[in-house]
XYZ file of C-alpha atoms in Angstrom:
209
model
C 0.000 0.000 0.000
C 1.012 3.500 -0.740
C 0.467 6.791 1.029
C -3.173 7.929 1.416
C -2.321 11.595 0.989
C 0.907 14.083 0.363
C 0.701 17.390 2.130
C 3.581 19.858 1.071
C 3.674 22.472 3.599
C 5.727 26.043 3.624
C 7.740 26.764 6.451
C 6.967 29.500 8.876
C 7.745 33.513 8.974
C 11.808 33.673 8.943
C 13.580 36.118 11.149
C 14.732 38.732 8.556
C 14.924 42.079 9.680
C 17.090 43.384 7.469
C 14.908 42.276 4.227
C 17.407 40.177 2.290
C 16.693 37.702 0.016
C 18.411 35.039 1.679
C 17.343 31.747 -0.457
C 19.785 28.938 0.177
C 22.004 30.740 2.459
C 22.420 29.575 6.276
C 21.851 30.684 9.409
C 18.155 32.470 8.757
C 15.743 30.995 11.199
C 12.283 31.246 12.063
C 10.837 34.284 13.968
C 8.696 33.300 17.143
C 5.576 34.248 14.615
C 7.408 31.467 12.299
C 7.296 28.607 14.675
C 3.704 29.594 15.797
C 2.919 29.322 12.382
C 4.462 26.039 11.902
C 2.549 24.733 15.083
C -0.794 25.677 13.425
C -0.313 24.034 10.598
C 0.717 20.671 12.742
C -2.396 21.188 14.581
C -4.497 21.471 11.292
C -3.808 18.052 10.406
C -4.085 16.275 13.857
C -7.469 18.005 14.117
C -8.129 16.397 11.008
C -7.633 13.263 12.101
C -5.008 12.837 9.465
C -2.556 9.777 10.246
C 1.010 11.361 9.172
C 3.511 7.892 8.981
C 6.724 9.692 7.464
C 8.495 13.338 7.831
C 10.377 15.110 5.163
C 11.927 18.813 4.780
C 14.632 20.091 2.757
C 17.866 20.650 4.286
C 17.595 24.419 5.202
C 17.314 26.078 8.476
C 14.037 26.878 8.321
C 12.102 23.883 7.211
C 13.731 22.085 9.710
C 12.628 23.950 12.182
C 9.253 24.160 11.021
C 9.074 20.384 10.974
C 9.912 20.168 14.691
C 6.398 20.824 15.847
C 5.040 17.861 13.039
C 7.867 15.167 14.918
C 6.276 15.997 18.229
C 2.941 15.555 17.472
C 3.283 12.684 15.699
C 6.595 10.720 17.285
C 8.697 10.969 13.463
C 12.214 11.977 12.631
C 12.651 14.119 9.848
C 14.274 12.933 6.656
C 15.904 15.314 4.365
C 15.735 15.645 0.889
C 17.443 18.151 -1.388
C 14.777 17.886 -4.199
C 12.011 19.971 -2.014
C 14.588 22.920 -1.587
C 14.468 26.339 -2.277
C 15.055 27.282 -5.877
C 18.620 29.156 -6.857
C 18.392 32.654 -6.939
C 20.967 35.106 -8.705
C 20.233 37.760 -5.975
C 20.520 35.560 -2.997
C 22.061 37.835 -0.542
C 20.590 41.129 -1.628
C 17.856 43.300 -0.868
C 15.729 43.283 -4.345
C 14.770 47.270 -4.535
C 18.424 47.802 -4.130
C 20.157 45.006 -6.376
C 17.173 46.092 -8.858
C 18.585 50.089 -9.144
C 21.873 48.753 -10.572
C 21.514 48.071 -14.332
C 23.939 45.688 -14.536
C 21.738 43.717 -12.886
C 18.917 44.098 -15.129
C 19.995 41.264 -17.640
C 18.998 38.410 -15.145
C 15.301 39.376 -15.350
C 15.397 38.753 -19.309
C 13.701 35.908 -19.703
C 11.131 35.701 -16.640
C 9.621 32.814 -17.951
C 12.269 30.930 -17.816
C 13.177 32.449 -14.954
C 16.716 34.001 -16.092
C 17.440 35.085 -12.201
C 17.259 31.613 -11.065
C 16.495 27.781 -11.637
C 14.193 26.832 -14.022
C 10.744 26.396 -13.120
C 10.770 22.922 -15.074
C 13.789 21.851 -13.050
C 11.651 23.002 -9.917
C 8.597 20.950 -10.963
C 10.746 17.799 -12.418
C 12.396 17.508 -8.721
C 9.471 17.929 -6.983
C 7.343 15.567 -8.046
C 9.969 13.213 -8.483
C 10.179 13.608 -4.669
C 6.704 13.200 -4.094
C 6.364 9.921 -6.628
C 9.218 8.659 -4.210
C 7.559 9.824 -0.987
C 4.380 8.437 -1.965
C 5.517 4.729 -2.598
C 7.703 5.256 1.164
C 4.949 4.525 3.583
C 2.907 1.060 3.975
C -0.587 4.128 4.155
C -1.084 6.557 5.830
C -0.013 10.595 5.257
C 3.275 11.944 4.160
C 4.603 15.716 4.753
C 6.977 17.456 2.986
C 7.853 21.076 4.338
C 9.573 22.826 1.457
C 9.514 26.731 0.335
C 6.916 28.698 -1.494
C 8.703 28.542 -5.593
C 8.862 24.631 -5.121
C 5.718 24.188 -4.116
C 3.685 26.798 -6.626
C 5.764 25.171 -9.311
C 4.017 21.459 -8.589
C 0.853 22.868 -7.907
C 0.968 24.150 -11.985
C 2.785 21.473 -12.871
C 0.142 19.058 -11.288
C -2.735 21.339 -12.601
C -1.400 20.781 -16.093
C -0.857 24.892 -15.870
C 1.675 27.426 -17.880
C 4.959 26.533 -15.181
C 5.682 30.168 -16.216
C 4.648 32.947 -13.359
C 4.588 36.202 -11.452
C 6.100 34.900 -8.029
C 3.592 37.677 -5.974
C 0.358 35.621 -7.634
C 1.673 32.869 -5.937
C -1.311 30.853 -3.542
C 1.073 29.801 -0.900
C 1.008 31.419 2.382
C 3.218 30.886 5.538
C 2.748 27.602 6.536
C 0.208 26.744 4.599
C -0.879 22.889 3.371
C -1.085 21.865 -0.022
C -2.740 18.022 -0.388
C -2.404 15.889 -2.896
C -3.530 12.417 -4.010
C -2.026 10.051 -6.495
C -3.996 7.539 -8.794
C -2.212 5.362 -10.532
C 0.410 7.377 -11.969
C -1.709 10.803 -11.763
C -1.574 13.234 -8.990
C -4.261 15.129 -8.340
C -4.819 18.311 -5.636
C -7.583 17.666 -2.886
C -6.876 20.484 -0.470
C -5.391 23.550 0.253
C -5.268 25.486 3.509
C -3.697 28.269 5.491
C -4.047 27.328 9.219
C -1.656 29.554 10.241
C -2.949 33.813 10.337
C -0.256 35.678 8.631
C -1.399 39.130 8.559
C 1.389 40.696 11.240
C 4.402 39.030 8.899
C 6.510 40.997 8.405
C 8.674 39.005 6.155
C 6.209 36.779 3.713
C 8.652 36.094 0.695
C 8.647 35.360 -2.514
C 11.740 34.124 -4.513
């Protein structure tokens, strides 16, 4: 038997004060709003009565964190995989409004469909859901969780959805810890839920790489 259900869920509000774009780089945590967050969406699920048999985050600071409150509630160790991580980024380390006054760096937003500033979104959506064919076929039933970042996520939800992969990252429907369900039929996944658990209107950092 496989899993009954995927759930890819975003991490919580990061502590970034001084606005950078910080992507793959270490060391950025979650703000105490961030873990709140990520204990919302861990009570979503119980409430649900959801039965969540395996743990999985991407290897950055702040998924790992936000998976802490999911291997409480439900006695699991995370597992890391580097599929559900956050996308490259060309400005990684840089405020945006100020990298984006510099023309020089004005060639990497080119081709935004591509995008030119980071990894593809096809790259994005061929990872992820080889990550979630793999997590699926893990667990003798019951619910898997993946908490990965807002671009990886978006990018499966088109890519599941049989949408354009190609986007304006601020139309993204992916709040701060929010859940994103899916099913799998045979060899076809299929989105069954989406939440946001977790209020997010005093963020102050709410991303979007």
């Amino acid at each position: 038997m496989p899993a009954d259900r995927i759930h890819l869920v975003r991490h919580g509000e990061v502590f970034n004060p001084e606005g950078v774009l910080y992507g793959r780089l270490p060391g950025y945590r979650l703000s105490d709003s961030g873990r709140e967050m990520a204990h919302a969406a861990t009570d979503y699920l119980v409430a649900d009565g959801r039965n969540v048999t395996r743990l999985i985050c991407s290897p950055l600071q702040r998924t790992q964190e936000s998976a802490e409150p999911w291997a409480l509630a439900y006695g699991l160790t995370p597992v890391i995989d580097e599929r559900v991580i956050e996308p490259t980024n060309v400005f990684e380390g840089t405020r945006m409004r100020t990298a984006l006054r510099n023309p020089l760096n004005w060639r990497h937003l080119r081709r935004p469909s591509l995008p030119s500033w980071g990894e593809p979104f096809a790259s994005m959506a061929s990872r992820m859901l080889a990550a979630m064919d793999d997590a699926w076929e893990s667990v003798d039933g019951g619910d898997v969780v993946i908490v990965s970042h807002q671009a990886p996520i978006w990018v499966a939800h088109l890519a599941v959805a049989g949408e354009k992969l190609a986007h304006d990252p601020r139309s993204r429907r992916c709040a701060l810890s929010s859940v994103t369900s899916f099913e799998r039929h045979g060899t076809t996944w299929r989105e069954v839920a989406y939440a946001e658990p977790a209020p997010t209107d005093s963020a102050v950092d709410v991303g979007a790489v």
